[in-house]
Amino acid sequence: MQETALLESIRESWLNRVVGAMSRGTGTREDWRGQMERFFTLLSQAVESGTPSWLDPIISDWSSSLTQTDLEDSVNNLSQVLEQINLRTFEVIREALPAEQALALSSAVLPCFTHAFEIAASLEMEARVTYVSNQLADARLTLEKLERSKSDFIAVAAHELKTPLTLVEGYAAMLRDYAERSAEKEAENQLLDGIHNGTRRLRAIIDDM
């Protein structure tokens, strides 16, 4: 098939262009080259057979490798990778081939990239839905844990406050009994009333807790 031969004729130029655009340093260049060689091979098979689904395995693999950072930031995602490959492919075709051959090859690879974008969008959406669902589940568990911690704290605080409050009430009651027998009963009763009112309000707050 003519288009397959044309595609093979631009393999090295295509690899150099795409790998150069995708990799940012020598540490990642070799890894990208291996990935791009596999992509080019599958693209050739898709063009030769007229079946764009030849690209599905590598797109699925790339989708599975999306990191949590990718999902959080929506950067370096699969669609952006395919967009870069798509742009470089048509650049190389336009530069390396005569107009008629370039048109023929562009027409052959266009359905493959269209299919690739559709599959990528679907897989990315599934990955993001799963990611968001997991985030929501984690948030729910965190809220439930916080609610339990709050309830436990309030219960402990209320219990701990009741002990000294009972002591204050007890001593205030003894002071009132003593004041009943004292010559300064009126002044002391006013002070004891203040203690009594304060402890009553504090007990009401603790009971509400």
mmCIF file of C-alpha atoms in Angstrom:
data_model
loop_
_atom_site.group_PDB
_atom_site.id
_atom_site.type_symbol
_atom_site.label_atom_id
_atom_site.label_comp_id
_atom_site.label_asym_id
_atom_site.label_seq_id
_atom_site.Cartn_x
_atom_site.Cartn_y
_atom_site.Cartn_z
ATOM 1 C CA MET A 1 0.000 0.000 0.000
ATOM 2 C CA GLN A 2 1.444 3.342 -1.067
ATOM 3 C CA GLU A 3 0.499 5.187 2.127
ATOM 4 C CA THR A 4 2.286 2.610 4.288
ATOM 5 C CA ALA A 5 5.462 3.012 2.217
ATOM 6 C CA LEU A 6 5.200 6.788 2.450
ATOM 7 C CA LEU A 7 4.762 6.585 6.198
ATOM 8 C CA GLU A 8 7.769 4.307 6.527
ATOM 9 C CA SER A 9 9.840 6.762 4.495
ATOM 10 C CA ILE A 10 9.397 9.460 7.136
ATOM 11 C CA ARG A 11 9.923 7.184 10.157
ATOM 12 C CA GLU A 12 13.320 8.540 11.220
ATOM 13 C CA SER A 13 12.397 12.188 10.663
ATOM 14 C CA TRP A 14 9.142 11.632 12.514
ATOM 15 C CA LEU A 15 10.866 9.948 15.469
ATOM 16 C CA ASN A 16 13.455 12.710 15.779
ATOM 17 C CA ARG A 17 10.818 15.436 15.596
ATOM 18 C CA VAL A 18 8.348 13.885 18.005
ATOM 19 C CA VAL A 19 10.912 12.653 20.540
ATOM 20 C CA GLY A 20 12.614 16.049 20.501
ATOM 21 C CA ALA A 21 9.303 17.776 21.164
ATOM 22 C CA MET A 22 8.145 15.398 23.898
ATOM 23 C CA SER A 23 11.340 14.835 25.902
ATOM 24 C CA ARG A 24 12.941 17.596 27.957
ATOM 25 C CA GLY A 25 16.267 15.961 28.755
ATOM 26 C CA THR A 26 18.541 13.042 28.016
ATOM 27 C CA GLY A 27 17.089 11.126 30.979
ATOM 28 C CA THR A 28 13.674 10.924 29.368
ATOM 29 C CA ARG A 29 14.694 10.860 25.704
ATOM 30 C CA GLU A 30 15.354 7.109 25.473
ATOM 31 C CA ASP A 31 12.104 6.234 27.206
ATOM 32 C CA TRP A 32 10.146 8.505 24.869
ATOM 33 C CA ARG A 33 11.914 7.083 21.818
ATOM 34 C CA GLY A 34 10.864 3.560 22.748
ATOM 35 C CA GLN A 35 7.276 4.717 23.257
ATOM 36 C CA MET A 36 7.235 6.643 19.975
ATOM 37 C CA GLU A 37 8.711 3.723 18.024
ATOM 38 C CA ARG A 38 5.903 1.542 19.320
ATOM 39 C CA PHE A 39 3.330 4.208 18.456
ATOM 40 C CA PHE A 40 4.722 4.578 14.920
ATOM 41 C CA THR A 41 4.626 0.812 14.368
ATOM 42 C CA LEU A 42 0.999 0.644 15.487
ATOM 43 C CA LEU A 43 0.156 3.690 13.369
ATOM 44 C CA SER A 44 1.665 1.954 10.325
ATOM 45 C CA GLN A 45 -0.430 -1.139 10.993
ATOM 46 C CA ALA A 46 -3.531 1.017 11.399
ATOM 47 C CA VAL A 47 -2.872 2.774 8.078
ATOM 48 C CA GLU A 48 -2.098 -0.481 6.268
ATOM 49 C CA SER A 49 -5.199 -2.268 7.574
ATOM 50 C CA GLY A 50 -7.490 0.736 7.596
ATOM 51 C CA THR A 51 -8.294 -0.126 11.223
ATOM 52 C CA PRO A 52 -7.486 2.757 13.622
ATOM 53 C CA SER A 53 -8.105 0.527 16.646
ATOM 54 C CA TRP A 54 -4.560 -0.785 16.240
ATOM 55 C CA LEU A 55 -3.620 2.270 18.346
ATOM 56 C CA ASP A 56 -5.873 1.297 21.251
ATOM 57 C CA PRO A 57 -3.307 -0.741 23.260
ATOM 58 C CA ILE A 58 -0.718 2.016 23.526
ATOM 59 C CA ILE A 59 -3.334 4.668 24.269
ATOM 60 C CA SER A 60 -4.743 2.448 26.998
ATOM 61 C CA ASP A 61 -1.250 1.956 28.446
ATOM 62 C CA TRP A 62 -0.601 5.700 28.455
ATOM 63 C CA SER A 63 -3.940 6.336 30.107
ATOM 64 C CA SER A 64 -3.141 3.831 32.847
ATOM 65 C CA SER A 65 0.155 5.599 33.529
ATOM 66 C CA LEU A 66 -1.483 8.947 34.328
ATOM 67 C CA THR A 67 -0.154 10.008 37.712
ATOM 68 C CA GLN A 68 -2.122 11.549 40.537
ATOM 69 C CA THR A 69 -0.380 14.853 39.819
ATOM 70 C CA ASP A 70 -1.546 14.667 36.201
ATOM 71 C CA LEU A 71 -5.111 14.087 37.355
ATOM 72 C CA GLU A 72 -4.981 16.871 39.938
ATOM 73 C CA ASP A 73 -3.425 19.487 37.677
ATOM 74 C CA SER A 74 -4.912 18.411 34.332
ATOM 75 C CA VAL A 75 -1.500 18.911 32.721
ATOM 76 C CA ASN A 76 0.650 16.533 30.664
ATOM 77 C CA ASN A 77 -2.494 14.549 30.027
ATOM 78 C CA LEU A 78 -3.062 12.000 27.316
ATOM 79 C CA SER A 79 -4.910 14.345 24.965
ATOM 80 C CA GLN A 80 -2.045 16.847 25.124
ATOM 81 C CA VAL A 81 0.460 14.105 24.304
ATOM 82 C CA LEU A 82 -1.599 13.024 21.303
ATOM 83 C CA GLU A 83 -2.001 16.636 20.223
ATOM 84 C CA GLN A 84 1.786 17.056 20.162
ATOM 85 C CA ILE A 85 2.222 13.822 18.179
ATOM 86 C CA ASN A 86 -0.538 14.853 15.781
ATOM 87 C CA LEU A 87 1.002 18.284 15.128
ATOM 88 C CA ARG A 88 4.510 16.903 14.588
ATOM 89 C CA THR A 89 3.201 14.152 12.298
ATOM 90 C CA PHE A 90 1.537 16.559 9.897
ATOM 91 C CA GLU A 91 4.534 18.909 10.057
ATOM 92 C CA VAL A 92 6.883 16.122 8.980
ATOM 93 C CA ILE A 93 4.501 14.896 6.280
ATOM 94 C CA ARG A 94 4.194 18.404 4.851
ATOM 95 C CA GLU A 95 7.940 19.045 4.938
ATOM 96 C CA ALA A 96 9.213 15.651 3.789
ATOM 97 C CA LEU A 97 6.848 14.722 0.955
ATOM 98 C CA PRO A 98 5.672 16.273 -2.292
ATOM 99 C CA ALA A 99 2.226 17.854 -2.097
ATOM 100 C CA GLU A 100 0.316 14.981 -3.704
ATOM 101 C CA GLN A 101 1.963 12.309 -1.547
ATOM 102 C CA ALA A 102 1.609 14.474 1.539
ATOM 103 C CA LEU A 103 -2.120 14.790 0.878
ATOM 104 C CA ALA A 104 -2.508 11.043 0.391
ATOM 105 C CA LEU A 105 -0.641 10.189 3.589
ATOM 106 C CA SER A 106 -2.414 12.903 5.601
ATOM 107 C CA SER A 107 -5.760 11.500 4.481
ATOM 108 C CA ALA A 108 -4.659 8.031 5.589
ATOM 109 C CA VAL A 109 -3.419 8.985 9.069
ATOM 110 C CA LEU A 110 -6.169 11.485 9.893
ATOM 111 C CA PRO A 111 -8.806 8.817 10.774
ATOM 112 C CA CYS A 112 -6.232 7.125 13.008
ATOM 113 C CA PHE A 113 -5.636 10.281 15.027
ATOM 114 C CA THR A 114 -9.344 11.058 15.155
ATOM 115 C CA HIS A 115 -9.965 7.624 16.633
ATOM 116 C CA ALA A 116 -7.022 8.038 19.004
ATOM 117 C CA PHE A 117 -8.420 11.335 20.342
ATOM 118 C CA GLU A 118 -11.845 9.772 20.890
ATOM 119 C CA ILE A 119 -10.402 6.812 22.807
ATOM 120 C CA ALA A 120 -8.090 9.077 24.805
ATOM 121 C CA ALA A 121 -10.942 11.394 25.806
ATOM 122 C CA SER A 122 -13.038 8.441 26.948
ATOM 123 C CA LEU A 123 -10.213 6.872 28.955
ATOM 124 C CA GLU A 124 -9.235 10.192 30.523
ATOM 125 C CA MET A 125 -12.811 10.841 31.553
ATOM 126 C CA GLU A 126 -13.032 7.415 33.176
ATOM 127 C CA ALA A 127 -9.747 8.022 35.004
ATOM 128 C CA ARG A 128 -10.873 11.434 36.260
ATOM 129 C CA VAL A 129 -14.273 10.143 37.373
ATOM 130 C CA THR A 130 -12.527 7.381 39.316
ATOM 131 C CA TYR A 131 -10.066 9.874 40.787
ATOM 132 C CA VAL A 132 -12.804 12.310 41.863
ATOM 133 C CA SER A 133 -14.888 9.461 43.306
ATOM 134 C CA ASN A 134 -11.912 8.319 45.361
ATOM 135 C CA GLN A 135 -11.262 11.874 46.516
ATOM 136 C CA LEU A 136 -14.886 12.233 47.624
ATOM 137 C CA ALA A 137 -14.734 8.921 49.479
ATOM 138 C CA ASP A 138 -11.550 10.024 51.255
ATOM 139 C CA ALA A 139 -13.149 13.358 52.158
ATOM 140 C CA ARG A 140 -16.211 11.587 53.559
ATOM 141 C CA LEU A 141 -14.047 9.328 55.709
ATOM 142 C CA THR A 142 -12.075 12.334 56.943
ATOM 143 C CA LEU A 143 -15.272 14.186 57.867
ATOM 144 C CA GLU A 144 -16.606 11.138 59.684
ATOM 145 C CA LYS A 145 -13.346 10.855 61.601
ATOM 146 C CA LEU A 146 -13.471 14.546 62.514
ATOM 147 C CA GLU A 147 -17.076 14.197 63.648
ATOM 148 C CA ARG A 148 -16.159 11.274 65.899
ATOM 149 C CA SER A 149 -13.177 13.181 67.280
ATOM 150 C CA LYS A 150 -15.365 16.202 68.005
ATOM 151 C CA SER A 151 -17.974 14.085 69.777
ATOM 152 C CA ASP A 152 -15.314 12.283 71.802
ATOM 153 C CA PHE A 153 -13.684 15.564 72.792
ATOM 154 C CA ILE A 154 -16.982 17.108 73.891
ATOM 155 C CA ALA A 155 -17.918 14.018 75.889
ATOM 156 C CA VAL A 156 -14.557 13.938 77.669
ATOM 157 C CA ALA A 157 -14.547 17.695 78.262
ATOM 158 C CA ALA A 158 -18.064 17.644 79.705
ATOM 159 C CA HIS A 159 -17.204 14.735 81.982
ATOM 160 C CA GLU A 160 -13.993 16.361 83.185
ATOM 161 C CA LEU A 161 -15.731 19.690 83.853
ATOM 162 C CA LYS A 162 -18.485 18.100 85.912
ATOM 163 C CA THR A 163 -16.060 16.859 88.593
ATOM 164 C CA PRO A 164 -14.689 20.259 89.706
ATOM 165 C CA LEU A 165 -18.128 21.794 89.264
ATOM 166 C CA THR A 166 -19.593 19.289 91.713
ATOM 167 C CA LEU A 167 -16.861 20.192 94.184
ATOM 168 C CA VAL A 168 -17.607 23.912 93.837
ATOM 169 C CA GLU A 169 -21.323 23.265 94.359
ATOM 170 C CA GLY A 170 -20.584 21.129 97.408
ATOM 171 C CA TYR A 171 -18.336 23.684 99.055
ATOM 172 C CA ALA A 172 -20.798 26.461 98.203
ATOM 173 C CA ALA A 173 -23.569 24.457 99.926
ATOM 174 C CA MET A 174 -21.394 24.053 103.026
ATOM 175 C CA LEU A 175 -20.621 27.761 103.024
ATOM 176 C CA ARG A 176 -24.340 28.529 102.819
ATOM 177 C CA ASP A 177 -25.004 26.293 105.828
ATOM 178 C CA TYR A 178 -22.243 28.117 107.682
ATOM 179 C CA ALA A 179 -23.621 31.513 106.634
ATOM 180 C CA GLU A 180 -27.039 30.640 108.013
ATOM 181 C CA ARG A 181 -25.423 30.592 111.448
ATOM 182 C CA SER A 182 -23.229 33.653 110.855
ATOM 183 C CA ALA A 183 -23.902 37.235 111.990
ATOM 184 C CA GLU A 184 -23.014 38.538 108.524
ATOM 185 C CA LYS A 185 -25.604 36.315 106.892
ATOM 186 C CA GLU A 186 -26.932 38.846 104.339
ATOM 187 C CA ALA A 187 -23.569 39.795 102.822
ATOM 188 C CA GLU A 188 -22.360 36.224 102.709
ATOM 189 C CA ASN A 189 -25.602 35.038 101.115
ATOM 190 C CA GLN A 190 -25.149 37.566 98.307
ATOM 191 C CA LEU A 191 -21.703 36.170 97.598
ATOM 192 C CA LEU A 192 -23.004 32.601 97.771
ATOM 193 C CA ASP A 193 -25.863 33.483 95.428
ATOM 194 C CA GLY A 194 -23.259 34.676 92.948
ATOM 195 C CA ILE A 195 -21.407 31.352 93.196
ATOM 196 C CA HIS A 196 -24.678 29.434 92.900
ATOM 197 C CA ASN A 197 -25.798 31.351 89.792
ATOM 198 C CA GLY A 198 -22.416 30.895 88.150
ATOM 199 C CA THR A 199 -22.284 27.150 88.794
ATOM 200 C CA ARG A 200 -25.869 26.750 87.585
ATOM 201 C CA ARG A 201 -25.054 28.471 84.292
ATOM 202 C CA LEU A 202 -21.881 26.410 83.902
ATOM 203 C CA ARG A 203 -23.784 23.159 84.536
ATOM 204 C CA ALA A 204 -26.366 24.167 81.927
ATOM 205 C CA ILE A 205 -23.552 24.691 79.395
ATOM 206 C CA ILE A 206 -22.019 21.308 80.243
ATOM 207 C CA ASP A 207 -25.404 19.581 79.943
ATOM 208 C CA ASP A 208 -25.857 21.175 76.530
ATOM 209 C CA MET A 209 -22.465 19.850 75.496
#
